[in-house]
Amino acid sequence: MSDTEETPLEESRESKETEKEEKEEYNPSFEEDRLQQSLTDGTLSWEESQEDGEGLEKWMEKEEQIEGEEMRGVEESEERGEEEERREEEEKRWEGEEEKNEEKERSKEMGDEEQDQKKEEEYKGEREEGREEEEEEKSGEWEEEESIEKPIQIDDIVISPKSSISETGTSASRKSSQSQSPEVSEIYKNITMKADDMEETGQKPKDTSAQKEGAGLSPEERQKLFQSKELDAKESLVSVSTEDTLFQKEEEPKVYPLNMTWSFGWNSSLPVYYMREDKRVILYISGHTAVIYNVFKNTQYHLKGHPNIISCLCVSEDRRWIATADEGPDCLIIIWDAFTGIPVHTIFDSCPDGNGIRSIAITRDAKFLATISDSESQKVCIWKWTLAVETPTCTLELPKEYAFQLIWKASAHCGQCHPWTDVSQTSLPKPLHSFQDLLCPSQLQKCAFIGFCLKDHRIKIISDRESEPSDPIWAHWLWFSQHVVLLLAALSLNSNVFFCAFQFEDKGILAYSAPILTEKTFNKLVGKFSQSVFHLKLPQVLSATKEGKLVVWDIHYPSSSSSNASDFPFIKPRKLVHLQREAITVLMTIDSYIVTGDIKGNIKFYDHTFSIVNWYSKFKLSAIRTLSFSKTFPSPPTEKSNLPTDCTLRGDVFVVRNFIIGTFDATVYHMTVDGTKLEKLFVEPRDAVYAISCHPYQPLIAVGSVCGMIKVWDFEKKVYLFSRTFEKGLGVQCLTYNPEGALLGAGFTEGTVYILDAMSLENESSEPFKYSKSSVTHVSFSHDSNYMATADVSFTVAVYVVVVKNGQRVWEYLARLRSHRNSIRSLLFGVHLDSNEPRLLSLGKDRFLIEYDLIKSYKDHLDVLDIHRTDQGNYPTCMIWYPPLTKELFLLICSSGYKVKLFNATTKMCRKTLLGPAYGSPIEHAQVLPVKSTLDLQKRYLVFINKDKVGLQILPVDGNPHKTCAVVCHPNGVAGLALSYDGHFAFTAGGQDRSVVQWKINLGALEAAVSLGGEDLTPFYGLVSGGRKGKFYRELEDYFYYSQIRSQGIDTMETRQVSEHICLSELPFVMRAIGFYPSEEKIEDMFNEIKFGEYVDTGKLIDKINLPDFLKVYLNHRPPFGNTMDGIQNSFDVLGFTNSEGKKAIRREDFLNLLQTKGEHMTEEEMFDCFATLFGLTPEGWKSEPAATFTKDPEICLQKELPEEITAEIFTTEILGLTLSSGSEQLNQ
């Protein structure tokens, strides 16, 4: 019998208690208490000294009695007419009592009350007629597919409208086979709708809080109140949605600059769910997005909202509710409505002490969620998510120490004859307040699987991983009923198994047990656990192993007469069944079958006695990763059916639902049982995706994976075109189309380089090039496709050239050179403006920009033209050609200091330093957005990626923060970027998350954001503390004008000439006065930026600067996050030694020597003058003020002023005179 049905005995008992319920105050836990009492009365009595089979037999006898009562209830339901009459009489009597109470409490006219009462009776009569018609339609063994059931009332569900959204309708199920998930009427609809639903399910209305709210009101006022609530419920999209709502939605307007339109790839570590059969809708995970994919329509709907990669998901049995969780900081648990794609509830801070959620499961009625955290000390939490609460209902922390020994000790202390122990009532030598003290972290293997049993809301948790035989392997199950939550954790370390349990009551009693499972238990090898389920009919747990065996555990229940609070269900190993030879990777139950999938790709069906019924093995699939069956029951066999026969002697027709198959090679299939038709839905990369490249003039994108697969998609039609899988060991690391789009260059992880035909992926050259022994990270073609260059992890650049042999163009190796001392960040071809010959440049993390002379290079010799250093401290991250927005040709180089630098393409002089996008990490890669017409050449845009985001930048770059935007695309890291030929789409590769995301670019939204940010200096004022009218800007004005006085001499009596400009020579002094301390090289860059700012247009040099331009230079050159202790401490970590206090320090003599010999070394005079100023012995300034009458004291002794050992703290606070901001490492003057 399903959870929603009630026996006639329960119905009559409710009707007798109606009058009593009217007088009593509503108790929200009444129904739960009653269910707990009934469960306690129906539990199986047991004793520890009894044999294993006695408790099971008694439990089965009790189940048979319950089933007999249910069958009698079904028979009585056939005589529904008499029962309905009695019910109507009771309702009229109940209504009469209500009328009497209303007469006493109200002084209204009887005519209005009678009229309202008649309307209510007529409405109830119509509902009764509808119920009778539905009951007639339910007769028969088979029900129609996808029939809609009426909502049911779940008494203990109350969802806050602020965080939950209602729903309507669920798919039909065979009687006594499925329980229903929370309906809309249980979440949002008013009490009138709830009362109608209770009448249809045979329940009596109760004095709910909504009825209390209407107490004291006239029927007319009460009706208005109900109508207003009903209107609110109807306004909810979830409450009026159907299964077709999701894919009938109109395309939402693109209000963001970057909008996700498609997600390529599937996280094959997580399951695929069969959501809907008639439309062939499936659910899977791609990165941090859940994808609902309609196979027939080839459309996707994305469930977006997770800040981290989704680590687990589950769906309710009726496929209405989807629960997803992620791993990482600020992890979330989100429950979605599958009909609309709307998040109905979000749980924040679900794992504040850990790394997120490792596994999640949902009960059949979708009331409860179970999660297990991914942390060193894992916790199992039960969430009653329909209450819209942020804290779990129950929590259990998994043990950390070796469980069996501690449990045996605890059992001895409490004197129990069985191994169960109530931790909260046990006195141990070491106090145990939770399960933290039971197992050591080195023995704990994180749980990886959790699921609910099909009966009594049982939950199972299991984990396993590939490891050595000596490694600890943890497996966990969790059993959940209305009263008790039972956690079973199996540890295959020395073949010991650990179980624990806790009671789901107000007190939250915790207990644990440790039955021993060794090879001697069954005198056979058990193997490592893979998955576990609960038995279809018996109170047993089934655990599959990688030896093809099944461990059967009996669940023993405490006696129903037992009053001891420490009595809990416990589990004992019963037998070991050798099902098959192949390792079992999937174990599940569906209808009347136990289903297994194994490493050979076989899918087998067993009955409840473990006798095989049917199997699928002829399709030669890879190892089975996941199975998901349709929620729709199969149709009854007909003459036209082509169903297989089972392997029993009778040869019956094998009937089972259609199902989805996911394999370890990231392939998803659909199996149609009628006709045994296997259809391949899609094949995705099973390993990391680092390589993507777009065709230069067609809507094609090539995706390469470390598994050796290259796939080509039509990204406009979202159609897979062709692919090639290379031999084992060849992982694709980088891909690039040549400018004509005829060739595709591919670099592989083991150093091989292929040149492929772009349309067939066949080899263009007879043999691949194997000149590198490390992974090839970059491939680039020249503008005329006569040269190809590659860079590898060994800091080496290789060049290949096209030669003509026998009238054919053939690719040959030219030369290679290990030109860098650190990783190569960019490899770029260009064009010499005077000769149209290709030029090649490389940029390394060693801060060197190297240009090669291809003309003078020859076989095995790559000539270097020039070498330039790009920065002093920050390392470069990427390099591109800056679009020709000015007369001067630039190279744009991004650095790790959130800066964007423009270098003259010929002289390599740094011409501008600008503040780049600051979205948590510096730019890693950038490309200029292509344009389709010459009209768009004057308005260009930059697309960039950093650690986890993709963004847009309006060119030209000027430091305006409103000209950029970014969105999280791959939380675990972005590995690649590609742009479509027309500039409409951007593509990002997620690396380890095995996904590629397509983004629609909306330039209008970005332009609107820029206009809202203000014009001229308005965006820049917001970058300084206090803005235009703040203290900082007022001080800057004072320093700016004081520098004019200083340049004219502070002792002069002549008339001052105050202007809007200062000389360039005063610029470094003002910079240092306001807290920015540039190096000599940065000062030189600032001088060049100002002096040559108008040289190309006017041919003149600039020797002064005004205040607005000074503010821009300051904001673009200063550190983006101010001065911090990290930079200073890093320097001391490199240069210093560890002193007696364990801190990094520099000796005084070494400190003075470093200042005079390393980096931008100082002269002795400069050093003495600097220290004199820092110690307050001279006026302010780098040197004494001009024209000031001051003579430096030669008697200054640095040995007295400086300590013998200088640490980072001493240098910062005592020498530089800076202070640390409270609660941070920010340095202040």
PDB file of C-alpha atoms in Angstrom, residues 195-337:
ATOM      1  CA  ALA A 195      -9.745  20.273   2.784  1.00  0.00           C
ATOM      2  CA  ASP A 196     -10.946  19.196  -0.647  1.00  0.00           C
ATOM      3  CA  ASP A 197      -7.806  17.181  -1.177  1.00  0.00           C
ATOM      4  CA  MET A 198      -8.269  15.482   2.196  1.00  0.00           C
ATOM      5  CA  GLU A 199     -11.822  14.574   1.310  1.00  0.00           C
ATOM      6  CA  GLU A 200     -10.608  12.930  -1.880  1.00  0.00           C
ATOM      7  CA  THR A 201      -8.018  10.876  -0.022  1.00  0.00           C
ATOM      8  CA  GLY A 202     -10.432   9.845   2.699  1.00  0.00           C
ATOM      9  CA  GLN A 203      -9.030  12.167   5.363  1.00  0.00           C
ATOM     10  CA  LYS A 204     -10.953  14.523   7.600  1.00  0.00           C
ATOM     11  CA  PRO A 205     -10.156  18.212   7.791  1.00  0.00           C
ATOM     12  CA  LYS A 206      -8.219  19.251  10.825  1.00  0.00           C
ATOM     13  CA  ASP A 207      -8.050  22.473  12.807  1.00  0.00           C
ATOM     14  CA  THR A 208      -5.040  23.882  10.974  1.00  0.00           C
ATOM     15  CA  SER A 209      -3.420  27.227  11.434  1.00  0.00           C
ATOM     16  CA  ALA A 210      -5.261  28.537   8.391  1.00  0.00           C
ATOM     17  CA  GLN A 211      -8.589  27.616   9.997  1.00  0.00           C
ATOM     18  CA  LYS A 212      -7.468  29.454  13.089  1.00  0.00           C
ATOM     19  CA  GLU A 213      -6.767  32.457  10.968  1.00  0.00           C
ATOM     20  CA  GLY A 214     -10.362  32.390   9.693  1.00  0.00           C
ATOM     21  CA  ALA A 215     -11.896  31.847  13.125  1.00  0.00           C
ATOM     22  CA  GLY A 216     -14.105  34.655  14.302  1.00  0.00           C
ATOM     23  CA  LEU A 217     -14.918  35.757  10.750  1.00  0.00           C
ATOM     24  CA  SER A 218     -18.226  35.518   9.010  1.00  0.00           C
ATOM     25  CA  PRO A 219     -18.557  33.017   6.132  1.00  0.00           C
ATOM     26  CA  GLU A 220     -18.503  35.908   3.675  1.00  0.00           C
ATOM     27  CA  GLU A 221     -15.295  37.364   5.133  1.00  0.00           C
ATOM     28  CA  ARG A 222     -13.736  33.926   5.348  1.00  0.00           C
ATOM     29  CA  GLN A 223     -14.555  33.258   1.702  1.00  0.00           C
ATOM     30  CA  LYS A 224     -12.882  36.519   0.677  1.00  0.00           C
ATOM     31  CA  LEU A 225      -9.811  35.558   2.691  1.00  0.00           C
ATOM     32  CA  PHE A 226      -9.640  32.169   0.985  1.00  0.00           C
ATOM     33  CA  GLN A 227     -10.140  33.712  -2.450  1.00  0.00           C
ATOM     34  CA  SER A 228      -7.267  36.132  -1.884  1.00  0.00           C
ATOM     35  CA  LYS A 229      -4.994  33.266  -0.872  1.00  0.00           C
ATOM     36  CA  GLU A 230      -6.111  31.208  -3.830  1.00  0.00           C
ATOM     37  CA  LEU A 231      -5.294  34.109  -6.124  1.00  0.00           C
ATOM     38  CA  ASP A 232      -1.783  34.284  -4.703  1.00  0.00           C
ATOM     39  CA  ALA A 233      -1.329  30.580  -5.330  1.00  0.00           C
ATOM     40  CA  LYS A 234      -2.530  30.895  -8.908  1.00  0.00           C
ATOM     41  CA  GLU A 235      -0.045  33.677  -9.539  1.00  0.00           C
ATOM     42  CA  SER A 236       2.810  31.260  -8.902  1.00  0.00           C
ATOM     43  CA  LEU A 237       4.279  29.784 -12.067  1.00  0.00           C
ATOM     44  CA  VAL A 238       5.030  26.542 -10.258  1.00  0.00           C
ATOM     45  CA  SER A 239       1.428  26.135  -9.108  1.00  0.00           C
ATOM     46  CA  VAL A 240       0.025  26.226 -12.653  1.00  0.00           C
ATOM     47  CA  SER A 241       2.853  24.424 -14.430  1.00  0.00           C
ATOM     48  CA  THR A 242       2.763  21.077 -16.193  1.00  0.00           C
ATOM     49  CA  GLU A 243       5.411  18.786 -17.558  1.00  0.00           C
ATOM     50  CA  ASP A 244       5.417  20.738 -20.819  1.00  0.00           C
ATOM     51  CA  THR A 245       5.909  24.137 -19.189  1.00  0.00           C
ATOM     52  CA  LEU A 246       9.688  24.060 -19.141  1.00  0.00           C
ATOM     53  CA  PHE A 247      10.272  23.678 -22.864  1.00  0.00           C
ATOM     54  CA  GLN A 248       7.306  25.871 -23.802  1.00  0.00           C
ATOM     55  CA  LYS A 249       8.928  28.904 -22.201  1.00  0.00           C
ATOM     56  CA  GLU A 250       9.712  31.766 -24.512  1.00  0.00           C
ATOM     57  CA  GLU A 251      13.357  32.676 -24.825  1.00  0.00           C
ATOM     58  CA  GLU A 252      14.237  35.108 -22.086  1.00  0.00           C
ATOM     59  CA  PRO A 253      15.574  38.514 -23.128  1.00  0.00           C
ATOM     60  CA  LYS A 254      19.355  38.730 -22.985  1.00  0.00           C
ATOM     61  CA  VAL A 255      19.875  41.393 -20.345  1.00  0.00           C
ATOM     62  CA  TYR A 256      23.433  40.374 -19.481  1.00  0.00           C
ATOM     63  CA  PRO A 257      26.549  40.889 -21.601  1.00  0.00           C
ATOM     64  CA  LEU A 258      27.286  37.147 -21.488  1.00  0.00           C
ATOM     65  CA  ASN A 259      24.491  34.545 -21.513  1.00  0.00           C
ATOM     66  CA  MET A 260      24.909  30.776 -21.460  1.00  0.00           C
ATOM     67  CA  THR A 261      23.203  29.174 -24.460  1.00  0.00           C
ATOM     68  CA  TRP A 262      24.623  25.640 -24.557  1.00  0.00           C
ATOM     69  CA  SER A 263      26.766  23.322 -22.489  1.00  0.00           C
ATOM     70  CA  PHE A 264      28.863  20.653 -24.191  1.00  0.00           C
ATOM     71  CA  GLY A 265      29.976  17.750 -22.032  1.00  0.00           C
ATOM     72  CA  TRP A 266      28.744  15.544 -19.218  1.00  0.00           C
ATOM     73  CA  ASN A 267      30.286  14.866 -15.827  1.00  0.00           C
ATOM     74  CA  SER A 268      30.317  11.091 -16.208  1.00  0.00           C
ATOM     75  CA  SER A 269      31.167  10.671 -12.516  1.00  0.00           C
ATOM     76  CA  LEU A 270      27.550  11.579 -11.727  1.00  0.00           C
ATOM     77  CA  PRO A 271      24.380   9.788 -12.828  1.00  0.00           C
ATOM     78  CA  VAL A 272      22.021  10.565 -15.681  1.00  0.00           C
ATOM     79  CA  TYR A 273      18.313  10.593 -14.796  1.00  0.00           C
ATOM     80  CA  TYR A 274      15.455   9.656 -17.097  1.00  0.00           C
ATOM     81  CA  MET A 275      13.028  12.498 -16.467  1.00  0.00           C
ATOM     82  CA  ARG A 276      10.359  11.961 -19.104  1.00  0.00           C
ATOM     83  CA  GLU A 277       9.861   9.208 -21.668  1.00  0.00           C
ATOM     84  CA  ASP A 278       7.391  10.658 -24.171  1.00  0.00           C
ATOM     85  CA  LYS A 279       9.644  13.662 -24.864  1.00  0.00           C
ATOM     86  CA  ARG A 280      12.876  11.753 -24.150  1.00  0.00           C
ATOM     87  CA  VAL A 281      14.005  14.241 -21.478  1.00  0.00           C
ATOM     88  CA  ILE A 282      17.084  13.466 -19.401  1.00  0.00           C
ATOM     89  CA  LEU A 283      18.930  15.243 -16.598  1.00  0.00           C
ATOM     90  CA  TYR A 284      22.700  15.374 -16.198  1.00  0.00           C
ATOM     91  CA  ILE A 285      25.447  17.582 -14.793  1.00  0.00           C
ATOM     92  CA  SER A 286      27.886  19.692 -16.779  1.00  0.00           C
ATOM     93  CA  GLY A 287      30.305  21.630 -14.605  1.00  0.00           C
ATOM     94  CA  HIS A 288      28.368  23.739 -12.103  1.00  0.00           C
ATOM     95  CA  THR A 289      25.149  23.540 -14.130  1.00  0.00           C
ATOM     96  CA  ALA A 290      22.391  20.946 -14.166  1.00  0.00           C
ATOM     97  CA  VAL A 291      21.175  20.378 -17.722  1.00  0.00           C
ATOM     98  CA  ILE A 292      17.666  19.234 -18.625  1.00  0.00           C
ATOM     99  CA  TYR A 293      18.052  17.964 -22.182  1.00  0.00           C
ATOM    100  CA  ASN A 294      15.182  17.267 -24.562  1.00  0.00           C
ATOM    101  CA  VAL A 295      16.569  14.685 -26.971  1.00  0.00           C
ATOM    102  CA  PHE A 296      13.788  14.926 -29.552  1.00  0.00           C
ATOM    103  CA  LYS A 297      13.834  18.746 -29.750  1.00  0.00           C
ATOM    104  CA  ASN A 298      17.613  19.009 -29.209  1.00  0.00           C
ATOM    105  CA  THR A 299      17.136  21.762 -26.645  1.00  0.00           C
ATOM    106  CA  GLN A 300      18.682  22.395 -23.244  1.00  0.00           C
ATOM    107  CA  TYR A 301      17.424  24.114 -20.129  1.00  0.00           C
ATOM    108  CA  HIS A 302      20.067  25.085 -17.603  1.00  0.00           C
ATOM    109  CA  LEU A 303      19.620  25.070 -13.840  1.00  0.00           C
ATOM    110  CA  LYS A 304      22.147  27.729 -12.832  1.00  0.00           C
ATOM    111  CA  GLY A 305      22.968  28.962  -9.364  1.00  0.00           C
ATOM    112  CA  HIS A 306      25.801  26.902  -7.883  1.00  0.00           C
ATOM    113  CA  PRO A 307      29.061  28.742  -7.135  1.00  0.00           C
ATOM    114  CA  ASN A 308      31.083  25.506  -7.304  1.00  0.00           C
ATOM    115  CA  ILE A 309      31.163  22.324  -9.335  1.00  0.00           C
ATOM    116  CA  ILE A 310      28.081  20.213  -8.631  1.00  0.00           C
ATOM    117  CA  SER A 311      29.199  17.149  -6.704  1.00  0.00           C
ATOM    118  CA  CYS A 312      25.937  15.217  -6.400  1.00  0.00           C
ATOM    119  CA  LEU A 313      22.280  15.267  -7.359  1.00  0.00           C
ATOM    120  CA  CYS A 314      19.084  13.315  -6.899  1.00  0.00           C
ATOM    121  CA  VAL A 315      15.487  13.444  -8.108  1.00  0.00           C
ATOM    122  CA  SER A 316      12.184  12.562  -6.499  1.00  0.00           C
ATOM    123  CA  GLU A 317      10.457   9.395  -7.621  1.00  0.00           C
ATOM    124  CA  ASP A 318       7.843  11.277  -9.620  1.00  0.00           C
ATOM    125  CA  ARG A 319      10.640  13.355 -11.255  1.00  0.00           C
ATOM    126  CA  ARG A 320       9.082  16.607 -10.041  1.00  0.00           C
ATOM    127  CA  TRP A 321      11.803  17.771  -7.654  1.00  0.00           C
ATOM    128  CA  ILE A 322      15.531  17.943  -8.346  1.00  0.00           C
ATOM    129  CA  ALA A 323      18.095  18.413  -5.578  1.00  0.00           C
ATOM    130  CA  THR A 324      21.678  19.432  -6.375  1.00  0.00           C
ATOM    131  CA  ALA A 325      24.654  20.189  -4.141  1.00  0.00           C
ATOM    132  CA  ASP A 326      28.215  21.320  -4.738  1.00  0.00           C
ATOM    133  CA  GLU A 327      31.673  21.078  -3.235  1.00  0.00           C
ATOM    134  CA  GLY A 328      33.759  24.080  -2.296  1.00  0.00           C
ATOM    135  CA  PRO A 329      33.523  27.320  -0.331  1.00  0.00           C
ATOM    136  CA  ASP A 330      30.041  28.719   0.288  1.00  0.00           C
ATOM    137  CA  CYS A 331      28.494  25.491  -0.958  1.00  0.00           C
ATOM    138  CA  LEU A 332      24.762  25.341  -1.643  1.00  0.00           C
ATOM    139  CA  ILE A 333      21.972  22.795  -1.690  1.00  0.00           C
ATOM    140  CA  ILE A 334      19.292  23.798  -4.200  1.00  0.00           C
ATOM    141  CA  ILE A 335      15.915  22.138  -4.739  1.00  0.00           C
ATOM    142  CA  TRP A 336      14.463  22.799  -8.197  1.00  0.00           C
ATOM    143  CA  ASP A 337      11.024  22.387  -9.694  1.00  0.00           C
TER     144      ASP A 337
END
